[in-house]
Short mmCIF file of C-alpha atoms in Angstrom, two decimals:
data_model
loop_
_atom_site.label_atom_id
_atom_site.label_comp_id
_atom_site.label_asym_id
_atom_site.label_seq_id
_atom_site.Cartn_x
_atom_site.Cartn_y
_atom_site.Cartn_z
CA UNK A 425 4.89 -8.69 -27.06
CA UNK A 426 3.14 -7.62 -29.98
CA UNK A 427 4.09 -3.61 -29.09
CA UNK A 428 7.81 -3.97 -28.22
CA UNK A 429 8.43 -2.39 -31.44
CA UNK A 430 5.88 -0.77 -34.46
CA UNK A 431 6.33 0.91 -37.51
CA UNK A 432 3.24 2.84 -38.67
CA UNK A 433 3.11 4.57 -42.24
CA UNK A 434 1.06 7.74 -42.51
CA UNK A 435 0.55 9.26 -45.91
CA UNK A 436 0.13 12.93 -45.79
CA UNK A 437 -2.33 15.37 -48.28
CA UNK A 438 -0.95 17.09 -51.05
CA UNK A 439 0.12 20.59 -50.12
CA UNK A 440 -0.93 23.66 -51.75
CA UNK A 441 2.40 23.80 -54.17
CA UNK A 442 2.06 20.20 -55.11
CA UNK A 443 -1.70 20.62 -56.04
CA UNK A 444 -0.62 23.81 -58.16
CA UNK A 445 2.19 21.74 -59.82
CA UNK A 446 -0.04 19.66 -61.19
CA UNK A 447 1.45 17.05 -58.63
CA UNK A 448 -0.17 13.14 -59.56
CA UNK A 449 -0.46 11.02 -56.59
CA UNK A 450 2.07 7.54 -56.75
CA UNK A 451 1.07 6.09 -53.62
CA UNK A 452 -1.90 3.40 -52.92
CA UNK A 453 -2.74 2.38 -49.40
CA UNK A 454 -4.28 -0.63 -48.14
CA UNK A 455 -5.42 0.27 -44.82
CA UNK A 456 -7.13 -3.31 -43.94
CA UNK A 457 -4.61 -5.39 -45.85
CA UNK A 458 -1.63 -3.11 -43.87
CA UNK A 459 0.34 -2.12 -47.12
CA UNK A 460 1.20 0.45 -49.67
CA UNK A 461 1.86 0.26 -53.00
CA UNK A 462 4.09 2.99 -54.80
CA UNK A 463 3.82 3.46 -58.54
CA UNK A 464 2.55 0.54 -60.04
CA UNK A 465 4.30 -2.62 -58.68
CA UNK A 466 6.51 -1.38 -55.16
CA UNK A 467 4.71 -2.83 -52.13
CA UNK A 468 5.41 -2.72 -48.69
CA UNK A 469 3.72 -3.93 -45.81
CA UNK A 470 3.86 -2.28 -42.32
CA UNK A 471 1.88 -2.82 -38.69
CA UNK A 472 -0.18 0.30 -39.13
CA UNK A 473 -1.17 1.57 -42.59
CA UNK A 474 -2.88 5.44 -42.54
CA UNK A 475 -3.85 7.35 -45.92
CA UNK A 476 -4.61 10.99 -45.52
CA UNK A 477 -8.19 10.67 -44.46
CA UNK A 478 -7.15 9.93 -41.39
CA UNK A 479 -7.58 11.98 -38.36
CA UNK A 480 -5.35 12.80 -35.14
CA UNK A 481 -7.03 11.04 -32.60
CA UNK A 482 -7.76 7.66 -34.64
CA UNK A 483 -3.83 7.49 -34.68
CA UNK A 484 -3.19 7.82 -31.31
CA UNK A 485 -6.46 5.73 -29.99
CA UNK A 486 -4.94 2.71 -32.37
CA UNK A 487 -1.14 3.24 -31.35
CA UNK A 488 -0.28 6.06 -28.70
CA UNK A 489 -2.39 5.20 -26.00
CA UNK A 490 -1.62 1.53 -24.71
CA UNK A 491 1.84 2.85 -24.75
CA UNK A 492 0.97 5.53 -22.35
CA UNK A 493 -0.41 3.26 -20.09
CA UNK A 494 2.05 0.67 -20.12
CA UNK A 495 4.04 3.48 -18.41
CA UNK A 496 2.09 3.30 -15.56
CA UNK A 497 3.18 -0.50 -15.51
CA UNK A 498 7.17 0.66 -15.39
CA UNK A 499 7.83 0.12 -19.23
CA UNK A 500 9.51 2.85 -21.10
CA UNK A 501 8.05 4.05 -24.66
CA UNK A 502 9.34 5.87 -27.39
CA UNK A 503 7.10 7.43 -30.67
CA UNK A 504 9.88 8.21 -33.49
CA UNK A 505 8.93 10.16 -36.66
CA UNK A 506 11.23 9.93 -39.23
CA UNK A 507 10.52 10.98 -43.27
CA UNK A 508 11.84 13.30 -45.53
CA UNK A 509 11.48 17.25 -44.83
CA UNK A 510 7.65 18.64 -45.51
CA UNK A 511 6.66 15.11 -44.80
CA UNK A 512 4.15 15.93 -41.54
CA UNK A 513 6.04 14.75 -38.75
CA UNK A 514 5.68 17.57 -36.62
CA UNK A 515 1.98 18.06 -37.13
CA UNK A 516 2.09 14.33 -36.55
CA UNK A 517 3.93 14.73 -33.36
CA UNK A 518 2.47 17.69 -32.47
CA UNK A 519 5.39 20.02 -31.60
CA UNK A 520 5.00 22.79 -33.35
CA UNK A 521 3.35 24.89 -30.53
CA UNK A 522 0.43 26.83 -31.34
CA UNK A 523 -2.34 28.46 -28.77
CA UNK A 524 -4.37 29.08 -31.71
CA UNK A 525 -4.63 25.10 -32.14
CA UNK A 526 -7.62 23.52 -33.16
CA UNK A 527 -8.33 20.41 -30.92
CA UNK A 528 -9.01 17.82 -33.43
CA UNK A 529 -5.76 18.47 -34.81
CA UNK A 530 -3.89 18.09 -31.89
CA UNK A 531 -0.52 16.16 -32.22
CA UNK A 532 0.65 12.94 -30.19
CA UNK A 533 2.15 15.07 -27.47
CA UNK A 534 -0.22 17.04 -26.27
CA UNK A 535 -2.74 13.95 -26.11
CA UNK A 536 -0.45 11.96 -24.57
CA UNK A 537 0.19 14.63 -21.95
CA UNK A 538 -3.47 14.76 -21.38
CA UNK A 539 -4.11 11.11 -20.95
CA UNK A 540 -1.08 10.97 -18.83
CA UNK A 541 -2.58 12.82 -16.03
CA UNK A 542 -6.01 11.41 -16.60
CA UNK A 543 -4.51 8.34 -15.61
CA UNK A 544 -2.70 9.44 -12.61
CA UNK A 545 -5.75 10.91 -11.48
CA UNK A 546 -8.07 7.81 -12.09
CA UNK A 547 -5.27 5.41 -10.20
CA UNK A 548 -5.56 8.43 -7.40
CA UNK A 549 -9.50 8.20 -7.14
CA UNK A 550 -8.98 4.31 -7.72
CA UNK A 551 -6.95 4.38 -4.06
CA UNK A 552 -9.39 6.58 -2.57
CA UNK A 553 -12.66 3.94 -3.13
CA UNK A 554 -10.03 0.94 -1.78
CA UNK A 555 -9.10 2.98 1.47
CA UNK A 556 -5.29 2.34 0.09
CA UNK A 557 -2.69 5.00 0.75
CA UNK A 558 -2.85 7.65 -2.35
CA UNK A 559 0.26 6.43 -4.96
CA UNK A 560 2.66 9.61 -5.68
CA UNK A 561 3.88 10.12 -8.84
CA UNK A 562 6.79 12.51 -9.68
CA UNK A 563 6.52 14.11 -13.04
CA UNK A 564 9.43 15.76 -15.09
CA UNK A 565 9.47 17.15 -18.78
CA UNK A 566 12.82 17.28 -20.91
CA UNK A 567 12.95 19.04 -23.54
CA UNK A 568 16.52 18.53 -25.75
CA UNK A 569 17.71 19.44 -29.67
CA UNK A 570 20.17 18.08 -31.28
CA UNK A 571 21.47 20.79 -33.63
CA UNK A 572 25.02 20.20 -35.79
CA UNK A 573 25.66 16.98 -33.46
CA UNK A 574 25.87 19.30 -30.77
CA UNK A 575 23.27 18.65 -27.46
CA UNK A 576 21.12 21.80 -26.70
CA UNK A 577 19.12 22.10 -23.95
CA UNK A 578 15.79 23.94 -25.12
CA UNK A 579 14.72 24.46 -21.11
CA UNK A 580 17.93 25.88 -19.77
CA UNK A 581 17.52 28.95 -17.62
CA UNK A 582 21.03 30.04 -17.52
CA UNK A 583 21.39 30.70 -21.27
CA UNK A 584 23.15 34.10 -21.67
CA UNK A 585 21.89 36.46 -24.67
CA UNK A 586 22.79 33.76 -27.06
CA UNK A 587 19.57 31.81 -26.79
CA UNK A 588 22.00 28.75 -27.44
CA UNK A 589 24.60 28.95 -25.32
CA UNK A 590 26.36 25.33 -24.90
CA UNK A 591 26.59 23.46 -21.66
CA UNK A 592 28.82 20.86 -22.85
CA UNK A 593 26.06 18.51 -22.56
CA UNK A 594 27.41 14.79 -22.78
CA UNK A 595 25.38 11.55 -23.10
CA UNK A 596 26.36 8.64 -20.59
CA UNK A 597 24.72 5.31 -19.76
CA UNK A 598 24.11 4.34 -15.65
CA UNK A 599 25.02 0.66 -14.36
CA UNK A 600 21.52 -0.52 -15.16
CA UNK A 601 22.28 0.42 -18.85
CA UNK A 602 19.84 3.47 -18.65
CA UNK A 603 21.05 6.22 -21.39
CA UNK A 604 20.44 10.20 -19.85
CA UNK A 605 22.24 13.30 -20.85
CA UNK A 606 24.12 14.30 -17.51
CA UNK A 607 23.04 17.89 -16.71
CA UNK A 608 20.17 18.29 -18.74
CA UNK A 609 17.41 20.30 -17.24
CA UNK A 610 14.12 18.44 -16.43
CA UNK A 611 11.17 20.58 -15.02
CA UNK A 612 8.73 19.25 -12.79
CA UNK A 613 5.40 19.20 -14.10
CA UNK A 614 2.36 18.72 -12.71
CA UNK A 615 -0.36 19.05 -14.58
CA UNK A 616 -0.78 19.37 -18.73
CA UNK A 617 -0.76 22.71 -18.75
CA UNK A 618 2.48 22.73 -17.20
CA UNK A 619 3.60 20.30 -19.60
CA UNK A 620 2.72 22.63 -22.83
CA UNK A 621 4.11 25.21 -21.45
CA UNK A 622 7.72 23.10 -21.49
CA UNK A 623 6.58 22.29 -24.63
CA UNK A 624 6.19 25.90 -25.83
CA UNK A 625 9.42 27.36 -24.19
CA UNK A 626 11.56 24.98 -25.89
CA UNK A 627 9.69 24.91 -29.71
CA UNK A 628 10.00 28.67 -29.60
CA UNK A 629 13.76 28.26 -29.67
CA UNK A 630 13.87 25.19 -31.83
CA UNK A 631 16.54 25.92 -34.78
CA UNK A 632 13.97 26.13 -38.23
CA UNK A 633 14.37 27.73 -41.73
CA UNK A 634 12.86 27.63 -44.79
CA UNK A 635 14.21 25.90 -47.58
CA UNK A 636 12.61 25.18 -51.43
CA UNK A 637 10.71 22.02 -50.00
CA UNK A 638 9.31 23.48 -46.67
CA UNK A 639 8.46 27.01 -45.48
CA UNK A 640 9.36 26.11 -42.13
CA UNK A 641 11.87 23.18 -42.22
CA UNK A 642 13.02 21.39 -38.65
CA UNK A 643 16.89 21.91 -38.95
CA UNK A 644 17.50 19.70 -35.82
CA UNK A 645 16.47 16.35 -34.21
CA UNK A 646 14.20 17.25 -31.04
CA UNK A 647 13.48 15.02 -27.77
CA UNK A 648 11.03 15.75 -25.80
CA UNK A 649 11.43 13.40 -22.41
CA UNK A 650 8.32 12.88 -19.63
CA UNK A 651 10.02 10.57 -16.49
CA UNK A 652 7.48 9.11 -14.05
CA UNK A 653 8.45 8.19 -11.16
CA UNK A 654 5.54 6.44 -9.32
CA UNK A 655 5.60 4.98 -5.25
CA UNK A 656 2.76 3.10 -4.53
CA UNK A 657 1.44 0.39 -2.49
CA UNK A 658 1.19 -3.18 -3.75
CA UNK A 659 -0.97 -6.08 -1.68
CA UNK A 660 1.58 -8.84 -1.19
CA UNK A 661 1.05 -12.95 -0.89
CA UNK A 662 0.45 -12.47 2.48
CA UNK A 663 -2.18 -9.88 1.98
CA UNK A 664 0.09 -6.89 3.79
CA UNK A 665 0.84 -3.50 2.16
CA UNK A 666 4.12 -2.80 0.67
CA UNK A 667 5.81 0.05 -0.81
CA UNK A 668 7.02 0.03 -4.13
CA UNK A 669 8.64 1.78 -6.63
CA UNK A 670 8.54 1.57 -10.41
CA UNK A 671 9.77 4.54 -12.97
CA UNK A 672 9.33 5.20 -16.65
CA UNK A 673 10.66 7.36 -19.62
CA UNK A 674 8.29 8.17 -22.41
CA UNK A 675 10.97 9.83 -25.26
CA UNK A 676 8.96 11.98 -28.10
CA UNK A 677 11.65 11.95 -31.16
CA UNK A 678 10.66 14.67 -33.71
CA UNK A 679 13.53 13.89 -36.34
CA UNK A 680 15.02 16.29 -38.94
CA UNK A 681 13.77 15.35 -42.56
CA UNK A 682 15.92 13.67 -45.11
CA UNK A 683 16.85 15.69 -47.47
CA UNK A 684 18.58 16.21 -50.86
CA UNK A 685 20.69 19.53 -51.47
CA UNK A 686 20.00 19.65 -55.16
CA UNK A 687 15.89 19.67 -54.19
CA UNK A 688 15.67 22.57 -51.05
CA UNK A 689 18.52 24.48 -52.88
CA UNK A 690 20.59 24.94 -49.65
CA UNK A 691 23.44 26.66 -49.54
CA UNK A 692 25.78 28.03 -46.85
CA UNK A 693 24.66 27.26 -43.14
CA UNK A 694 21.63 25.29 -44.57
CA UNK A 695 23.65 23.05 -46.35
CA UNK A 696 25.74 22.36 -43.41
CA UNK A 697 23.15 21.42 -41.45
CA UNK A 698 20.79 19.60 -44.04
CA UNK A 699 24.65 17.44 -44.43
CA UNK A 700 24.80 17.18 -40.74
CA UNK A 701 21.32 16.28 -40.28
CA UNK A 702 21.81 13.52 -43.26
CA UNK A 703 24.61 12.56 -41.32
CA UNK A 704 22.65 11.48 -37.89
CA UNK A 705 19.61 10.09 -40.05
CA UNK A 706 22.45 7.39 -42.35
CA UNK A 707 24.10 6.47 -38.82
CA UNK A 708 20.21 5.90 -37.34
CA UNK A 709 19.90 3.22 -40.88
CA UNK A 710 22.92 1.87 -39.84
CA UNK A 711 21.78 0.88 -36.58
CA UNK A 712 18.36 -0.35 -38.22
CA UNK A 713 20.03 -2.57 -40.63
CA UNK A 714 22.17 -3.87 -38.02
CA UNK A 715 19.45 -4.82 -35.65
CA UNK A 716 17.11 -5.85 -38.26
CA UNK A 717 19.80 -8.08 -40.20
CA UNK A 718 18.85 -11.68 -38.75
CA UNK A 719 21.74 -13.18 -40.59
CA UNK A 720 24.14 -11.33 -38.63
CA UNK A 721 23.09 -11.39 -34.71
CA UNK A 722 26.68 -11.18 -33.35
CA UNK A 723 26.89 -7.92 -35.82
CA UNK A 724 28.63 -4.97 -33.72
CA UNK A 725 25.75 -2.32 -33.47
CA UNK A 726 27.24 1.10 -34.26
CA UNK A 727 25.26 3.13 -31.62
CA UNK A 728 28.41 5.43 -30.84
CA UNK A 729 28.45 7.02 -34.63
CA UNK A 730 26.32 9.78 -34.04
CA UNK A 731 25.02 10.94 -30.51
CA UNK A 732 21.62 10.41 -31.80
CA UNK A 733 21.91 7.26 -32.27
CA UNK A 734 23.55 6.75 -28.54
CA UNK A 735 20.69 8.83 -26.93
CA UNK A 736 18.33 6.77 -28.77
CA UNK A 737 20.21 2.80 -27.79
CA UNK A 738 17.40 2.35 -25.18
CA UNK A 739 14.67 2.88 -28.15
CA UNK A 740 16.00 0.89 -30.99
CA UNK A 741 16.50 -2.50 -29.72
CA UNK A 742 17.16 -2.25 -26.45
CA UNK A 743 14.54 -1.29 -23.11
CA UNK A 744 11.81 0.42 -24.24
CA UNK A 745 8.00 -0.06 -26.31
CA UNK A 746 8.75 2.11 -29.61
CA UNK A 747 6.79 3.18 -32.28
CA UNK A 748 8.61 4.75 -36.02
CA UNK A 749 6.21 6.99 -37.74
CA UNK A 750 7.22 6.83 -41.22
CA UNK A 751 5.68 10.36 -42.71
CA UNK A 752 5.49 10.50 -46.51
CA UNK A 753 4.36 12.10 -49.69
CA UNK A 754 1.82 10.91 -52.11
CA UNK A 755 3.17 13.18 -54.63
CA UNK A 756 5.09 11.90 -57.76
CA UNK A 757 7.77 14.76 -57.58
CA UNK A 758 8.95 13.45 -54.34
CA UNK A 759 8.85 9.47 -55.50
CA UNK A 760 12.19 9.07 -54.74
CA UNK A 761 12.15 10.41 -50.93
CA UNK A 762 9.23 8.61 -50.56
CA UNK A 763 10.39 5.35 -52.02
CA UNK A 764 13.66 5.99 -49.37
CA UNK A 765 11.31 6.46 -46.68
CA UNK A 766 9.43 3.36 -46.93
CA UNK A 767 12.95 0.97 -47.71
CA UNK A 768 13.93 2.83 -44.43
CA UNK A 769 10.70 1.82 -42.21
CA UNK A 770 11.05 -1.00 -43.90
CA UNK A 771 14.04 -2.01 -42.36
CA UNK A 772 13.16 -1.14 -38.96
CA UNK A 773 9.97 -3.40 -38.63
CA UNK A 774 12.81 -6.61 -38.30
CA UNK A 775 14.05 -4.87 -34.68
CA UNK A 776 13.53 -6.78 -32.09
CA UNK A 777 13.22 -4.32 -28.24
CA UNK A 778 13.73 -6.20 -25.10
CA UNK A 779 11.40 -4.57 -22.53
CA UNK A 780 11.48 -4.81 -18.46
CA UNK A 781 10.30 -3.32 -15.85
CA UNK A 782 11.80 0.10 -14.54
CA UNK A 783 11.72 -0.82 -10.55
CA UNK A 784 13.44 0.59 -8.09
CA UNK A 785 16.70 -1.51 -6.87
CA UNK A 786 15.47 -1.79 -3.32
CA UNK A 787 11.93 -2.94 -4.16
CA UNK A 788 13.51 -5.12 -7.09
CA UNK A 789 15.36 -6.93 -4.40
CA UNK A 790 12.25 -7.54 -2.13
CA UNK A 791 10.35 -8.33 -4.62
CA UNK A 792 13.05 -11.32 -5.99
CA UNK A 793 13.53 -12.20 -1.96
CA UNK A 794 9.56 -12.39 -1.88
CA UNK A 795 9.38 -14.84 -4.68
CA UNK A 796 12.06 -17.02 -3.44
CA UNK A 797 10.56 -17.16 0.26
CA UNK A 798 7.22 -18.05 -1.36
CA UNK A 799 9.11 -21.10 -2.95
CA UNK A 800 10.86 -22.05 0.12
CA UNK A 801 7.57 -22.23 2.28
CA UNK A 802 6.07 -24.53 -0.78
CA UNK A 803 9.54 -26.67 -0.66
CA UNK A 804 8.83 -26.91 3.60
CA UNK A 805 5.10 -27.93 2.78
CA UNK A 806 6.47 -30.40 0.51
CA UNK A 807 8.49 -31.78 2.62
CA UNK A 808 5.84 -32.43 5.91
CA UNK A 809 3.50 -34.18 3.31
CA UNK A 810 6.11 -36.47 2.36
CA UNK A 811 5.77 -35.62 -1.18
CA UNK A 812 9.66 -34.61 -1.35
CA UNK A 813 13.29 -36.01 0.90
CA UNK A 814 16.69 -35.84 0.67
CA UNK A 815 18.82 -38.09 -0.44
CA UNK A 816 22.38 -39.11 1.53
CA UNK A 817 24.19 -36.49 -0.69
CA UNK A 818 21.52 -33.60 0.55
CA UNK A 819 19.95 -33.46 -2.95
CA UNK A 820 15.95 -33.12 -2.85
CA UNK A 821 13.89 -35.83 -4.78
CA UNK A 822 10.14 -36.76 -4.93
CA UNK A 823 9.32 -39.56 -2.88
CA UNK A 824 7.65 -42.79 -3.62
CA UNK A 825 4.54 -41.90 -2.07
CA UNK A 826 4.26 -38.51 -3.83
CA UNK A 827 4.68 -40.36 -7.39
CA UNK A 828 2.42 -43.09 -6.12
CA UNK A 829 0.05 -40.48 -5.11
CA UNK A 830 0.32 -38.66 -8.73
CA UNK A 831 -0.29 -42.00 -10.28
CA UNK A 832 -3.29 -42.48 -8.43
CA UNK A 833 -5.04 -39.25 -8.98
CA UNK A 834 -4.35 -40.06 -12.84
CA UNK A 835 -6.35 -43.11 -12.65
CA UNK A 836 -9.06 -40.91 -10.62
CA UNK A 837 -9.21 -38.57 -13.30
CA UNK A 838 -9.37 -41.38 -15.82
CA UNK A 839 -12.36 -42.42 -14.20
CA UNK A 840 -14.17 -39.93 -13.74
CA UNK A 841 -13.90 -39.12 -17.18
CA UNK A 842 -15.32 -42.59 -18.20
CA UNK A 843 -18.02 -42.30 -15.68
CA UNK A 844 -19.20 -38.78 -17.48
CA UNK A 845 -18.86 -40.17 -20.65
CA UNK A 846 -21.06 -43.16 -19.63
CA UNK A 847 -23.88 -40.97 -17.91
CA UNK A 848 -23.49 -38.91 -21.26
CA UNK A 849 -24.22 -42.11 -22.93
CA UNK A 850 -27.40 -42.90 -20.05
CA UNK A 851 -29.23 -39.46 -20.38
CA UNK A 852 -29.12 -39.85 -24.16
CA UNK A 853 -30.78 -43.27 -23.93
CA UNK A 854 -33.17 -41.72 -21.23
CA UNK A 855 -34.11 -39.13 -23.72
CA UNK A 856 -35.02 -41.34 -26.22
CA UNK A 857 -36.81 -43.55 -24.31
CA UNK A 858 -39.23 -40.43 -23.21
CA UNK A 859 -39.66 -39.49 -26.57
CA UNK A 860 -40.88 -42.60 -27.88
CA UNK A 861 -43.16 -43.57 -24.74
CA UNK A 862 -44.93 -40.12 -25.79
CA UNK A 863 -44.99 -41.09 -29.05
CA UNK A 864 -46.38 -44.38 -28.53
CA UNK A 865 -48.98 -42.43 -26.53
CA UNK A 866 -50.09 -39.80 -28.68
CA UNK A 867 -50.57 -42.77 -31.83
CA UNK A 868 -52.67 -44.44 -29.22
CA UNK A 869 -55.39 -41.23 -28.94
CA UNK A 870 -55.11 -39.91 -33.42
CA UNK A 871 -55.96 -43.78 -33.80
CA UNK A 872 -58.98 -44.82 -31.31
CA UNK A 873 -60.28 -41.76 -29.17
CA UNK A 874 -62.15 -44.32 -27.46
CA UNK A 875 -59.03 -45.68 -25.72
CA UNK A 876 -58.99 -42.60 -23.13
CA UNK A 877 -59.40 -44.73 -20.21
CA UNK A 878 -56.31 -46.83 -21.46
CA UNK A 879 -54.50 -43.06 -21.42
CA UNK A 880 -55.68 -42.02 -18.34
CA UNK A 881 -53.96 -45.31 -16.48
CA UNK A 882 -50.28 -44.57 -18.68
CA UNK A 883 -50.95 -41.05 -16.89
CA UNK A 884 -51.46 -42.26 -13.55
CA UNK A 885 -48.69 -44.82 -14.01
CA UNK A 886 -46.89 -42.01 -14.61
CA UNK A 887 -47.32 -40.06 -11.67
CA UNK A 888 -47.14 -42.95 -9.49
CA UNK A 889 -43.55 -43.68 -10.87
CA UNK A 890 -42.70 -39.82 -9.95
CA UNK A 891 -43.75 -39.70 -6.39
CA UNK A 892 -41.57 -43.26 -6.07
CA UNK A 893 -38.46 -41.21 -6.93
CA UNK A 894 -38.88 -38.66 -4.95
CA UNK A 895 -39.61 -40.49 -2.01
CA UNK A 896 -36.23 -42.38 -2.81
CA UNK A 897 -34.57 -39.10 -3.08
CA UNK A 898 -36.17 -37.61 0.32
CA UNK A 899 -34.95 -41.26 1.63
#
């Protein structure tokens, strides 16, 4: 599958301060070629390649959206922006909560929330015109931070005063390998407007400072989850209704930006967390370069280092459709960050995600006892045409007859193919034989007019030879 896993560069504008530094731009794009070139001779080449004339919508249309609707199909997703602080990934992303929001610059979130309900709608109305029972789908919103590699939950409703009150939240992986954080509030949503406001509760206590590089710098990796749970009713071999039961995670990873100390000037708390942050973001290129390293297959995969890099197993090389957004500047004063950014995405474009389908254990198992009950009825067919018996030890083989029988239609097929290359061969010769009888014809008239009663008997020759055939084909 071509969108098990993505990487997509994005190339933000130059920012006030950098156009008032007298900032030069240090990175080319290549939009149609799918590469970047930094400073003169460092190229790169990615799936998707956006400069900064592009708009919100063009990046979702082109990457978002099929993943959205592959949900529908039971496939889990993931969009993961990653880049150095100030780099766009929220705006990317899209959570940053404003009201005041103008639509065109909508993140990936909200649009994705929006098409998300489109679509259950449609598949709703779709049921209705098909007189099939209405499918029911089950939406929740999760909305987590991880701060200091500590779990916060950002929609907890028993927080005390302290708006970040810990719940000893722990990550833990089910017997179908499924990573969750056990007790972790998820809200049931049902409509987008119920989404944004999950959305808006938990940005407004997202942990954010301001540090020489960014006014308002992320100082924590957030998560935002949407489950679906959909039960609907597929038409079997036998034409009959049955229930099933598919489910689907779409994770929405707003990551921390890189940064270095001696550039934001942090000191203090900031510096603990722009280490801590650093921290999660080296064990996440650890697990890149392990997963990308083709070399070294049987490598252990250090997924335990960091919790982010646990929470995120599913998502980098394991069940799940996943797309990086690598967010960087075109500035020279950040050549370095950027040139780290793109090494980093880099990397990642050699993982290799091994998607299934998220169905329900009970319909899994009547779907596998469907399939081999279908097989057995072909194996009993086979065996009342003669085309298969058993040998004295029990084992099935094909029997003479049946490899007669395929021998036979071989030669059939042979034939016919020589008989339609031969009537290929007769319709050509027919063709030219018309063509030079009404030749023959019309040199017969340019040379004596006089010969029209000659003509007139070819005509009526002709005809006569018509109505013959079509009496033999009435006949």
């Amino acid at each position: 599958d071509s969108f098990v896993f993505n990487v997509l560069l994005r190339i933000r504008p130059q920012n006030a301060r950098e156009k008032l530094d007298m900032c030069r731009k240090c990175v080319t794009c290549y939009a149609d070629q799918f590469q970047v070139v930094l400073g003169k001779d460092k190229a790169f080449t990615y799936d998707f390649v956006f400069d900064e004339n592009i708009c919100q919508q063009q990046i979702y249309d082109t990457c978002v959206e099929s993943l959205i609707e592959s949900c529908f199909d039971g496939y889990n997703a993931t969009v993961l922006a990653y880049g150095q602080t100030g780099s766009g990934k929220t705006y990317s992303m899209g959570t940053a909560f404003d009201v005041n929001v103008d639509p065109e610059i909508e993140g990936i979130i909200p649009r994705a929330v929006n098409n998300l309900f489109n679509g259950i709608n449609i598949r709703k109305q779709k049921a209705a015109e098909e007189n099939l029972p209405s499918p029911e789908f089950n939406v929740t919103a999760q909305f987590l931070e991880l701060y200091n590699e500590e779990i916060i939950d950002l929609l907890s409703t028993t927080r005390n005063i302290e708006p970040k009150v810990k719940k000893n939240l722990k990550i833990h992986e089910s017997q179908d390998g499924d990573i969750y954080v056990a007790g972790a509030t998820s809200r049931t949503v049902t409509s987008p407007d119920d989404t944004a406001k999950c959305l808006q509760d938990g940005t407004l206590l997202r942990t954010t400072a301001s540090t020489n590089m960014n006014a308002q710098s992320s100082r924590s990796h957030a998560i935002f989850t949407i489950s679906i749970r959909q039960t609907r009713f597929v038409k079997t071999i036998e034409q009959s209704d049955e229930l099933e039961s598919i489910s689907a995670k779409f994770h929405f990873v707003d990551l921390a930006g890189s940064e270095r100390l001696k550039r934001t000037g942090a000191t203090g708390d900031r510096a603990k967390e722009g280490i801590s942050i650093n921290c999660g973001l080296l064990s996440l290129g650890n697990v890149i370069s392990a997963l990308g390293d083709q070399s070294k297959k049987a490598t252990h995969v250090p997924y335990r280092d960091s919790k982010l890099t646990r929470f995120l197993q599913d998502s980098l090389g394991g069940n799940s459709r996943t797309l990086m957004i690598a967010c960087a500047s075109p500035s020279d004063c950040d050549f370095m960050e950027t040139l780290n950014t793109l090494k980093y995405a880099n990397r990642a474009r050699n993982i290799k995600n091994k998607v299934v389908v998220n169905q329900d254990q009970a319909s899994k198992q009547i779907a596998a006892l469907r399939a081999e009950l279908q097989q057995l009825r072909i194996e009993v067919m086979e065996y009342r045409q003669g085309k298969r018996v058993a040998e004295s030890d029990g084992e099935p083989i094909y029997s003479d007859l049946h490899h007669e029988n395929v021998m036979l239609q071989a030669e059939v097929d042979r034939l016919r193919s020589r008989i339609k290359a031969m009537q290929q061969v007769i319709d050509s010769q027919k063709a030219r034989n018309i063509s030079l009888e009404v030749n023959k014809a019309t040199e017969m008239v340019v040379a004596d007019p006089s010969n029209s009663l000659d003509i007139s008997k070819v005509i009526e020759k002709y005809v006569a030879e018509i109505e013959n055939l079509k009496y033999v084909i009435v006949t």
